[in-house]
Coordinates of C-alpha atoms in Angstrom, one line a residue:
M128 CA 155.2 30.6 140.1
M129 CA 151.6 29.9 139.7
G130 CA 149.0 32.4 138.6
C131 CA 146.0 33.4 140.8
V132 CA 143.5 31.0 139.2
E133 CA 145.9 28.0 139.6
E134 CA 146.1 29.1 143.3
L135 CA 142.5 29.2 143.6
L136 CA 142.0 25.8 142.3
V137 CA 144.8 24.3 144.6
L138 CA 143.3 26.2 147.6
R139 CA 140.0 24.5 146.8
K140 CA 141.5 21.1 147.1
L141 CA 143.3 22.1 150.3
L142 CA 140.0 23.1 151.9
A143 CA 137.9 20.5 150.5
D144 CA 138.0 18.3 153.5
R145 CA 137.3 20.8 156.1
S146 CA 133.8 20.0 157.5
A147 CA 133.3 23.6 158.6
W148 CA 133.1 24.8 155.0
L149 CA 130.2 25.1 152.7
E150 CA 131.0 24.4 149.1
P151 CA 131.0 27.6 147.2
D152 CA 130.6 28.2 143.4
W153 CA 134.4 28.5 142.5
T154 CA 133.7 30.1 139.2
L155 CA 132.0 32.9 140.8
V156 CA 135.1 33.1 143.3
V157 CA 137.5 33.4 140.4
N158 CA 135.5 36.0 138.5
A159 CA 135.1 38.0 141.8
Y160 CA 138.8 37.9 142.4
R161 CA 139.5 38.9 138.8
E162 CA 137.0 41.9 139.2
T163 CA 139.1 43.4 142.1
A164 CA 142.1 45.6 141.2
N165 CA 144.7 42.9 140.5
G166 CA 143.6 41.2 143.7
V167 CA 144.1 43.9 145.9
V168 CA 141.3 44.1 148.5
S169 CA 141.0 47.5 149.9
A170 CA 140.8 47.1 153.7
R171 CA 139.0 43.9 155.0
R172 CA 135.4 44.5 154.3
F173 CA 134.4 41.1 155.6
Q174 CA 134.4 39.8 159.2
R175 CA 136.1 36.5 160.0
P176 CA 134.0 33.4 159.4
R177 CA 132.6 31.4 162.3
V178 CA 135.1 28.6 161.8
R179 CA 137.9 28.8 159.4
P180 CA 141.6 27.7 159.0
E181 CA 143.8 30.5 160.0
S182 CA 145.7 32.0 157.0
S183 CA 149.1 31.0 158.3
S184 CA 148.2 27.4 158.5
V185 CA 146.9 27.6 154.8
E186 CA 150.1 29.3 153.9
R187 CA 152.0 26.6 155.7
E188 CA 150.2 23.8 153.9
W189 CA 150.7 25.5 150.6
E190 CA 154.5 25.6 151.2
Q191 CA 154.6 22.0 152.2
V192 CA 152.8 20.9 148.9
F193 CA 154.6 23.1 146.5
G194 CA 157.8 24.0 148.3
E195 CA 157.1 27.7 147.9
K196 CA 154.8 30.3 149.3
P197 CA 151.7 31.3 147.5
N198 CA 152.0 34.0 144.9
S199 CA 149.9 36.4 146.8
L200 CA 148.5 35.8 150.4
L201 CA 145.7 38.2 149.2
V202 CA 144.5 35.3 147.1
V203 CA 143.9 33.2 150.2
L204 CA 142.4 36.0 152.3
F205 CA 140.0 37.0 149.5
V206 CA 138.7 33.4 149.1
L207 CA 138.3 33.0 152.8
E208 CA 136.4 36.2 153.2
W209 CA 134.3 36.0 150.0
T210 CA 133.0 32.5 151.1
E211 CA 132.2 33.6 154.4
E212 CA 130.3 36.7 153.1
R213 CA 128.3 34.4 150.8
M214 CA 127.7 31.5 152.9
E215 CA 127.9 32.4 156.5
A216 CA 125.7 35.5 157.3
L217 CA 123.5 35.2 160.4
V218 CA 120.2 37.2 161.1
A219 CA 118.7 37.9 164.8
A220 CA 114.9 38.1 165.4
V221 CA 113.4 39.7 168.4
D222 CA 110.1 37.9 168.9
Q223 CA 108.0 39.8 171.7
G224 CA 104.9 37.8 172.2
T225 CA 102.0 38.2 174.8
S226 CA 103.5 35.7 177.3
S227 CA 107.2 35.8 176.6
T228 CA 110.1 37.6 174.8
R229 CA 112.8 35.5 172.6
V230 CA 115.6 36.3 170.5
L231 CA 116.8 33.8 168.1
V232 CA 119.7 33.9 165.5
F233 CA 119.4 32.1 162.1
N234 CA 121.6 31.0 159.4
A235 CA 120.6 33.1 156.5
K236 CA 121.2 30.3 154.0
T237 CA 119.7 27.3 155.7
A238 CA 117.2 28.8 158.2
E239 CA 118.9 26.9 161.0
V240 CA 118.5 28.4 164.5
I241 CA 122.1 29.0 165.8
S242 CA 121.2 30.3 169.2
Q243 CA 118.3 31.5 171.2
H244 CA 117.0 32.8 174.6
Q245 CA 113.7 33.3 176.1
V246 CA 112.3 35.3 179.1
E247 CA 108.8 35.0 180.4
I248 CA 106.6 38.3 180.7
K249 CA 104.2 39.0 183.6
Q250 CA 100.6 39.9 182.9
S251 CA 98.7 41.9 185.5
F252 CA 94.9 41.8 185.8
P253 CA 93.9 44.9 187.7
K254 CA 90.2 44.5 187.3
E255 CA 87.9 41.9 185.7
G256 CA 88.6 42.0 181.8
W257 CA 91.7 44.1 182.3
V258 CA 95.0 42.8 180.9
E259 CA 98.2 44.9 181.2
E260 CA 102.0 44.5 180.7
D261 CA 104.9 46.6 182.0
P262 CA 106.7 48.4 179.1
E263 CA 109.8 48.6 181.0
E264 CA 109.7 44.9 181.7
I265 CA 109.2 44.2 178.0
M266 CA 112.3 46.2 177.1
E267 CA 114.4 44.6 179.9
S268 CA 113.4 41.2 178.4
V269 CA 114.4 42.2 175.0
R270 CA 117.8 43.3 176.1
E271 CA 118.4 40.4 178.3
C272 CA 117.4 38.0 175.5
I273 CA 119.7 39.9 173.0
E274 CA 122.7 39.7 175.4
K275 CA 122.1 36.0 176.5
T276 CA 121.6 35.0 172.9
C277 CA 124.9 36.5 171.9
E278 CA 126.7 35.1 174.9
K279 CA 125.4 31.7 173.7
L280 CA 127.0 32.5 170.1
S281 CA 130.3 33.2 171.8
Q282 CA 130.2 30.0 173.7
L283 CA 129.7 28.3 170.5
K284 CA 132.8 30.0 169.0
V285 CA 130.5 32.0 166.6
D286 CA 131.8 35.4 165.8
I287 CA 129.0 38.0 166.9
S288 CA 130.0 40.2 164.0
R289 CA 128.5 37.7 161.6
V290 CA 125.1 38.8 162.7
K291 CA 124.3 41.2 159.7
A292 CA 120.6 42.4 160.6
V293 CA 118.0 42.3 163.3
G294 CA 114.2 41.9 162.8
V295 CA 111.3 42.6 165.2
T296 CA 108.1 40.7 165.4
N297 CA 105.5 41.6 168.1
Q298 CA 102.2 40.9 169.7
R299 CA 99.9 43.2 167.6
E300 CA 97.4 45.9 168.9
T301 CA 98.9 46.1 172.4
T302 CA 99.0 49.8 173.1
L303 CA 101.6 52.0 174.7
V304 CA 102.1 55.6 175.1
W305 CA 105.4 57.2 176.4
D306 CA 107.2 60.4 177.1
K307 CA 109.8 61.1 174.3
E308 CA 111.8 63.5 176.7
T309 CA 112.2 61.1 179.6
G310 CA 111.9 57.8 177.6
E311 CA 109.4 56.6 180.3
P312 CA 106.1 54.9 179.7
L313 CA 103.0 56.9 180.8
Y314 CA 100.9 53.9 181.7
N315 CA 101.1 50.1 181.4
A316 CA 100.7 48.6 177.9
I317 CA 97.1 47.7 177.3
V318 CA 97.2 44.2 175.9
W319 CA 95.3 43.3 172.8
L320 CA 92.8 41.0 174.7
D321 CA 91.9 43.6 177.3
L322 CA 88.1 44.4 177.6
R323 CA 88.1 47.6 179.5
T324 CA 87.2 49.6 176.3
Q325 CA 83.8 47.8 175.6
S326 CA 81.9 51.0 176.8
T327 CA 84.1 53.2 174.7
V328 CA 83.3 50.8 171.8
E329 CA 79.7 51.0 172.5
R330 CA 79.8 54.8 172.3
L331 CA 81.9 54.8 169.2
I332 CA 79.3 52.6 167.5
Q333 CA 76.4 54.6 168.7
K334 CA 77.8 57.8 166.9
A335 CA 78.5 55.7 163.7
P336 CA 75.9 56.3 160.9
G337 CA 73.2 53.5 161.4
Q338 CA 75.1 52.5 164.6
N339 CA 77.1 50.1 162.5
K340 CA 80.2 48.6 163.9
N341 CA 81.5 48.0 160.3
H342 CA 81.2 51.6 159.3
F343 CA 84.9 52.1 158.7
K344 CA 85.6 48.5 157.3
H345 CA 85.9 49.9 153.9
L346 CA 89.0 51.8 155.0
T347 CA 90.5 49.7 157.6
G348 CA 89.2 46.1 156.9
L349 CA 88.2 46.0 160.7
P350 CA 85.1 46.3 162.8
I351 CA 84.9 48.7 165.7
S352 CA 86.0 46.3 168.5
T353 CA 87.8 46.3 171.8
Y354 CA 90.7 44.4 169.9
F355 CA 92.2 47.1 168.0
S356 CA 94.6 49.9 169.1
A357 CA 92.5 53.1 168.5
V358 CA 89.9 52.3 171.2
K359 CA 92.7 51.6 173.7
L360 CA 94.5 54.8 172.8
R361 CA 91.1 56.6 173.3
W362 CA 90.7 55.2 176.7
L363 CA 94.1 56.3 177.7
L364 CA 93.5 59.9 176.5
D365 CA 89.9 59.8 178.4
N366 CA 91.2 58.3 181.6
V367 CA 95.0 58.9 182.3
D368 CA 95.9 62.4 183.2
D369 CA 99.7 61.8 182.4
V370 CA 99.0 60.8 178.8
R371 CA 96.5 63.8 178.3
E372 CA 99.2 66.3 179.7
A373 CA 102.0 64.7 177.5
V374 CA 99.8 65.0 174.4
R375 CA 99.0 68.8 175.3
S376 CA 102.7 69.4 175.8
G377 CA 103.9 67.6 172.7
R378 CA 105.8 65.1 174.6
A379 CA 103.6 62.0 174.0
M380 CA 104.6 59.0 171.5
F381 CA 102.0 56.5 170.8
G382 CA 103.0 53.0 169.4
T383 CA 102.4 49.3 169.3
V384 CA 105.1 47.1 170.8
D385 CA 107.2 47.1 167.8
S386 CA 107.5 50.9 167.8
W387 CA 108.4 50.8 171.5
I388 CA 111.0 48.2 170.9
I389 CA 112.6 50.0 167.9
W390 CA 112.5 53.5 169.4
N391 CA 114.5 52.1 172.5
L392 CA 117.0 50.0 170.5
T393 CA 117.8 52.8 168.1
G394 CA 118.6 55.3 170.9
G395 CA 115.4 56.0 172.8
R396 CA 115.3 59.8 173.9
S397 CA 118.7 60.3 172.2
G398 CA 117.6 60.1 168.6
G399 CA 115.5 56.9 168.7
V400 CA 113.4 56.0 165.4
H401 CA 109.7 56.3 166.1
A402 CA 108.2 54.0 163.3
T403 CA 106.1 51.0 162.7
D404 CA 105.5 48.7 159.7
V405 CA 102.4 48.6 157.5
S406 CA 101.3 45.2 159.1
N407 CA 101.1 46.5 162.5
A408 CA 99.8 49.9 161.5
S409 CA 96.8 48.0 159.8
R410 CA 95.8 46.8 163.3
T411 CA 95.1 50.2 164.9
M412 CA 91.9 51.3 163.0
L413 CA 93.8 54.6 162.2
F414 CA 95.4 53.3 159.0
N415 CA 93.9 53.3 155.5
I416 CA 94.8 49.9 154.0
H417 CA 94.2 51.4 150.5
S418 CA 96.3 54.5 150.6
M419 CA 98.8 53.0 153.1
E420 CA 98.7 56.0 155.4
W421 CA 97.4 57.2 158.6
D422 CA 93.8 58.5 157.8
P423 CA 92.7 61.9 158.8
E424 CA 89.1 60.9 158.8
L425 CA 89.8 57.8 161.1
C426 CA 91.9 60.1 163.4
R427 CA 89.1 62.8 163.7
Y428 CA 86.6 60.1 164.4
F429 CA 88.5 58.5 167.3
D430 CA 89.9 62.1 168.1
I431 CA 93.5 60.9 168.0
P432 CA 96.1 63.7 167.4
M433 CA 98.1 62.6 164.2
E434 CA 101.4 63.9 165.6
I435 CA 101.7 61.2 168.2
L436 CA 101.7 58.4 165.5
P437 CA 104.8 56.7 164.3
E438 CA 106.1 56.9 160.8
V439 CA 104.7 53.8 158.6
R440 CA 107.4 52.0 156.8
S441 CA 107.6 48.8 154.8
S442 CA 108.1 45.5 156.6
S443 CA 111.7 45.1 155.0
E444 CA 114.0 48.2 155.1
V445 CA 116.5 49.6 157.3
Y446 CA 114.8 51.4 160.3
G447 CA 118.0 52.5 162.1
W448 CA 120.9 50.9 164.0
M449 CA 121.3 49.1 167.4
K450 CA 123.0 51.9 169.7
S451 CA 124.1 49.7 172.5
G452 CA 125.0 46.1 173.6
M453 CA 126.6 43.3 171.8
L454 CA 124.9 44.0 168.6
A455 CA 125.7 47.7 168.5
G456 CA 125.9 49.0 165.0
V457 CA 123.8 46.1 163.5
P458 CA 120.9 47.4 161.4
I459 CA 117.2 46.8 162.4
S460 CA 115.8 46.1 158.9
G461 CA 112.7 44.0 159.4
C462 CA 109.4 44.6 161.2
L463 CA 106.3 42.5 161.1
G464 CA 103.3 41.8 163.5
D465 CA 103.6 38.4 164.8
Q466 CA 100.9 36.9 162.5
S467 CA 102.3 38.3 159.3
A468 CA 105.7 37.2 160.3
A469 CA 104.4 33.7 160.8
L470 CA 102.9 34.0 157.3
V471 CA 106.3 34.9 155.8
G472 CA 107.9 32.3 158.0
Q473 CA 105.8 29.6 156.6
M474 CA 106.8 30.9 153.2
C475 CA 103.0 31.7 152.3
F476 CA 104.0 34.1 149.5
E477 CA 101.4 32.9 146.9
E478 CA 97.8 33.8 146.8
G479 CA 95.5 31.3 148.5
Q480 CA 98.2 29.9 150.9
A481 CA 97.3 30.0 154.5
K482 CA 98.7 29.3 158.0
N483 CA 97.2 29.1 161.6
T484 CA 99.3 30.0 164.6
Y485 CA 98.4 28.4 168.0
G486 CA 99.4 30.9 170.6
T487 CA 97.7 32.7 173.5
G488 CA 95.1 33.1 170.7
C489 CA 94.7 31.5 167.4
F490 CA 95.1 33.3 164.2
L491 CA 94.5 32.0 160.7
L492 CA 95.6 34.1 157.7
R493 CA 95.2 33.5 154.1
N494 CA 97.3 35.4 151.5
T495 CA 94.9 37.1 149.0
G496 CA 97.6 38.8 146.8
Y497 CA 98.0 42.5 146.0
K498 CA 94.3 43.4 146.5
P499 CA 92.3 43.5 149.7
V500 CA 89.4 41.2 149.8
M501 CA 86.4 42.3 152.1
S502 CA 84.8 39.6 154.0
D503 CA 81.1 39.0 154.3
H504 CA 81.5 36.3 156.8
G505 CA 83.0 38.0 160.0
L506 CA 86.7 37.9 159.0
L507 CA 89.3 40.7 158.9
T508 CA 91.0 42.3 156.0
T509 CA 94.5 43.0 156.9
V510 CA 97.9 43.9 155.5
A511 CA 99.9 40.9 155.4
Y512 CA 103.4 42.3 154.4
K513 CA 105.2 44.8 152.3
L514 CA 108.7 43.4 151.7
G515 CA 110.6 46.5 150.6
R516 CA 110.0 50.1 149.9
H517 CA 109.3 49.7 146.3
T518 CA 107.4 46.4 146.4
P519 CA 103.6 46.0 146.3
C520 CA 101.8 45.3 149.4
C521 CA 100.3 41.9 150.1
Y522 CA 97.0 41.5 151.8
A523 CA 95.3 38.6 153.9
L524 CA 92.0 37.6 155.2
E525 CA 92.4 36.9 158.9
G526 CA 90.2 34.9 161.4
S527 CA 91.2 35.9 165.0
V528 CA 90.5 33.9 168.1
A529 CA 91.1 35.4 171.4
I530 CA 91.6 32.4 173.6
A531 CA 93.6 29.3 172.5
G532 CA 96.6 28.5 174.5
A533 CA 95.2 30.8 177.3
V534 CA 92.6 28.2 178.0
V535 CA 95.3 25.7 178.9
Q536 CA 96.8 28.5 181.1
W537 CA 93.5 29.0 182.7
L538 CA 93.0 25.3 183.4
K539 CA 96.5 25.4 185.1
N540 CA 96.6 28.6 186.9
N541 CA 93.0 29.2 187.9
M542 CA 91.5 25.7 188.1
G543 CA 94.8 23.9 189.4
M544 CA 94.0 20.9 187.2
V545 CA 97.6 20.4 186.0
Q546 CA 101.1 21.6 187.2
T547 CA 102.4 22.1 183.7
S548 CA 100.7 22.9 180.4
S549 CA 102.1 19.7 178.8
E550 CA 100.1 17.6 181.1
I551 CA 96.8 18.6 179.3
E552 CA 97.7 16.4 176.5
K553 CA 98.3 13.3 178.7
L554 CA 94.9 14.2 180.5
A555 CA 92.9 14.4 177.3
A556 CA 94.5 11.3 175.9
E557 CA 93.6 9.0 178.8
V558 CA 89.9 9.5 177.9
G559 CA 90.1 10.3 174.2
T560 CA 86.7 12.0 174.2
S561 CA 84.9 14.9 175.9
H562 CA 81.9 12.5 176.6
G563 CA 79.5 15.1 175.4
C564 CA 81.1 18.0 177.2
Y565 CA 81.5 21.2 175.2
F566 CA 83.8 24.1 176.4
V567 CA 83.3 27.7 174.8
P568 CA 86.3 29.8 176.3
A569 CA 84.7 33.2 175.7
F570 CA 86.9 34.8 178.5
S571 CA 87.3 38.0 176.4
G572 CA 84.0 37.7 174.3
L573 CA 84.2 36.0 171.0
Y574 CA 86.3 37.2 168.1
A575 CA 85.9 36.1 164.4
P576 CA 83.5 35.3 163.1
Y577 CA 81.0 36.7 165.8
W578 CA 82.7 39.7 167.0
E579 CA 80.5 39.6 170.1
P580 CA 82.1 41.2 173.3
S581 CA 79.1 40.3 175.3
A582 CA 79.8 36.6 175.2
R583 CA 81.4 34.8 178.2
G584 CA 82.7 31.3 178.8
I585 CA 80.6 28.3 179.2
I586 CA 80.8 24.6 179.8
C587 CA 77.9 22.6 178.5
G588 CA 76.9 18.9 178.6
L589 CA 78.2 18.1 182.2
T590 CA 77.0 14.9 183.7
Q591 CA 78.1 13.0 187.1
F592 CA 80.4 11.0 184.8
T593 CA 82.3 14.0 183.6
N594 CA 85.8 14.4 185.1
K595 CA 88.8 16.6 184.6
N596 CA 90.2 14.5 181.7
H597 CA 86.9 15.1 179.7
L598 CA 87.4 18.8 180.6
A599 CA 90.9 18.8 179.2
F600 CA 89.8 17.1 176.0
A601 CA 86.9 19.6 175.6
A602 CA 89.5 22.5 176.0
L603 CA 91.5 21.1 173.2
E604 CA 88.5 20.6 171.1
A605 CA 87.4 24.2 171.7
V606 CA 90.6 25.5 170.1
C607 CA 89.9 23.0 167.0
F608 CA 86.1 24.1 166.8
Q609 CA 87.1 27.8 166.8
T610 CA 89.6 27.2 164.1
R611 CA 86.9 25.3 162.0
E612 CA 84.5 28.3 162.3
I613 CA 87.1 30.7 160.9
L614 CA 88.3 28.2 158.3
D615 CA 84.6 27.8 157.1
A616 CA 84.2 31.6 157.0
M617 CA 87.5 31.9 155.0
N618 CA 86.5 29.2 152.5
Q619 CA 83.1 31.0 151.8
D620 CA 84.7 34.5 151.3
S621 CA 87.4 33.1 149.0
G622 CA 85.3 30.6 147.1
V623 CA 88.1 28.1 147.1
P624 CA 88.4 25.6 149.9
L625 CA 91.7 25.1 151.6
T626 CA 92.9 21.6 150.8
Q627 CA 95.5 21.6 153.7
L628 CA 96.3 23.8 156.8
R629 CA 99.8 24.8 157.7
V630 CA 100.3 25.4 161.4
D631 CA 102.8 26.8 163.9
G632 CA 103.0 28.2 167.4
G633 CA 103.8 26.7 170.8
M634 CA 100.5 24.5 171.1
T635 CA 101.5 22.6 168.0
T636 CA 103.9 20.5 170.0
N637 CA 100.7 18.8 171.4
R638 CA 100.3 15.8 168.9
L639 CA 96.8 15.1 170.2
L640 CA 95.7 18.7 169.4
M641 CA 97.1 18.4 165.8
Q642 CA 95.3 15.2 165.3
L643 CA 92.1 16.6 166.6
Q644 CA 92.4 19.5 164.4
A645 CA 92.9 17.3 161.2
D646 CA 89.6 15.4 162.3
I647 CA 87.5 18.4 163.0
L648 CA 88.5 20.2 159.7
C649 CA 88.6 16.9 157.6
I650 CA 91.8 18.2 155.7
P651 CA 95.4 17.3 156.5
V652 CA 97.3 19.6 159.0
V653 CA 101.0 20.3 158.1
R654 CA 103.2 21.1 160.9
P655 CA 106.9 22.2 160.2
T656 CA 109.5 20.3 162.3
M657 CA 111.1 23.8 162.8
S658 CA 108.4 25.5 164.9
E659 CA 110.0 29.0 165.1
T660 CA 108.3 30.4 161.9
T661 CA 107.2 33.7 163.5
A662 CA 110.7 34.5 164.4
L663 CA 112.0 33.1 161.0
G664 CA 109.5 35.6 159.2
A665 CA 111.1 38.5 161.1
A666 CA 114.6 37.3 160.2
V667 CA 113.7 36.8 156.4
A668 CA 112.4 40.4 156.2
A669 CA 115.4 41.8 157.9
G670 CA 117.8 39.8 155.9
A671 CA 116.2 40.6 152.6
A672 CA 116.2 44.4 153.1
E673 CA 118.0 46.6 150.7
G674 CA 121.4 47.3 151.8
V675 CA 121.6 44.0 153.9
D676 CA 120.8 41.7 151.1
V677 CA 121.8 38.2 152.9
W678 CA 118.4 36.6 152.5
S679 CA 117.1 36.2 148.9
L680 CA 113.3 35.7 148.4
G681 CA 113.8 34.7 144.9
P682 CA 112.4 31.5 143.4
G683 CA 114.7 28.6 144.4
H684 CA 116.3 30.4 147.3
L685 CA 113.8 30.0 150.0
P686 CA 114.5 27.4 152.6
Q687 CA 112.7 24.2 152.4
L688 CA 111.1 23.6 155.8
K689 CA 110.6 19.8 156.7
S690 CA 107.1 19.0 158.0
E691 CA 104.9 16.3 159.4
T692 CA 101.4 15.8 158.2
F693 CA 98.3 14.7 160.4
Q694 CA 95.7 13.2 158.3
P695 CA 92.0 13.0 159.3
Q696 CA 91.1 9.8 161.0
I697 CA 87.3 10.1 161.6
N698 CA 84.5 10.2 159.2
P699 CA 83.0 13.5 158.0
E700 CA 79.6 12.8 159.6
E701 CA 81.0 12.4 163.1
S702 CA 83.0 15.7 162.6
E703 CA 80.0 17.5 161.5
F704 CA 78.0 16.1 164.6
R705 CA 80.5 17.2 167.0
F706 CA 80.8 20.7 165.2
S707 CA 77.0 21.3 165.4
R708 CA 77.0 20.6 169.2
W709 CA 79.7 23.1 169.5
K710 CA 77.9 25.7 167.6
K711 CA 74.9 25.2 169.8
A712 CA 77.1 25.8 172.8
V713 CA 78.4 29.1 171.3
Q714 CA 74.8 30.3 171.2
K715 CA 74.4 29.5 174.9
A716 CA 77.4 31.8 175.6
M717 CA 76.0 34.9 173.8
N718 CA 74.7 38.0 175.5
W719 CA 75.8 37.4 178.9
E720 CA 77.4 40.9 179.7
T721 CA 76.7 44.4 179.0
M722 CA 78.9 47.2 180.0
E723 CA 76.2 49.9 180.1
T724 CA 75.7 49.9 183.8
C725 CA 79.0 48.8 185.3
C726 CA 81.1 50.9 182.9
S727 CA 79.1 53.9 183.2
S728 CA 80.6 54.8 186.7
K729 CA 83.8 56.7 187.1
E730 CA 85.2 54.0 189.4
Q731 CA 85.1 51.5 186.4
L732 CA 86.9 53.7 184.3
Q733 CA 89.7 54.7 186.6

């Protein structure tokens, strides 16, 4: 009879040609087996692997080779289970964005997407400048995506029990208030690019010392702006009776989209966890980015009751457990605002590394390490992530652009220029130039580096020769010019110019856009072939959480993402000329609107 080590070595040989297996470290297997009590494994701690030979077939093969049964079938079971635990863990990510919800499942070793599902989200525009979404529709889309993704896993013969954790990433700043007793939202979600709060912002700035919109920047890293959650929440308290009454009676809960999702998935009114992470909290204007707590001074200034705020936690820890559905019992152990998640998904863990995400808006983040860097050039200082309760917080400089992919949607939906968004690239490529036409899509004012809510969209340089192809090209150039503005500001703040730009997001599938971006920045643009970096960041945070530990953030363990590089193809002089014309167009777009008259009426606020 053979000993257990000999059995393990033979088992290795038997399984060597099975393509479904990843090669384990067999020395570790042997040591792990020895450390158990004489090979006795208490209960089956591990789930069945995705694809594996049945133990009975292994036993039969063993008997055919050696003419006897293995000394202990526990040896076989232990190796199979140990290999599965070490090599085959999966992590799910809920990616709730402005225009859609997606759920993706990743292999925690390779970062490969195993399964995914997506559902579009409707936006409503009750009045000019107002943007809302239905919180119930958001949750329905999350639940549908989770179930459909799990069904696809089953169709692939993947055991759903291999999903060890769930991460959440979300559109930031979008503001919700709900009733904790009924679980029902008290108003639609006010989306991050909504402009209804411009008069609220003006009043808040007027009462700040020196009427300075940057009065709280030393605490929050942010200017007083329509962009952030505090002013949206202030508007709800001022204008929605149901919200005021729920606050008065102690039934109201405030949260950004991540809090709404986590509260519902962990039980809702039956014990749901009311929490957020530091990256989302830092976008409310109520959070002190130095003390890492809700700030009483800020809450008093905005007149926000602190008892309605969620608990602030790190980006990587167990928040609670899924209470229903096909992933019931799986921990929710990661939470990051979408731009922070993309920074993590791009593996920008070192100071000075940066990424730019092209979605509805455009967001450039640069890791500044463990100390917040205040911008002198119109950028935001934000919390990037905190990957564990006992790990230090990392900060970032951020340049935010309100309208990027949304300009393509505008050309499609409002102007009827194309039937699908992908047609824009073809239209623009047919002419290869804007022919002197410049498009400033300031539909929601201008964000970084101007922070000018009075700006409005403008198209300059039109002639009788201009056609829809030139407009399509100008729209793509506008995205690139806005990125150039925030990149220049970031280089000035840091003192160390970026030598390349990592990119991600839906618009990066547009190759013409990526080449234009490299030409206008005069530096290489690097696009990963795996474009789901936002969801990947949430999955990494969830898988790395203490108690989950299926994703290592240590050196040498991070997945190596393959990428494609776009090199600049025009000379710097031409790039500078086009950029200077763009900046001239931006000045033409300034100071178009004021909310003093139209927003002073009760009708506008209701």
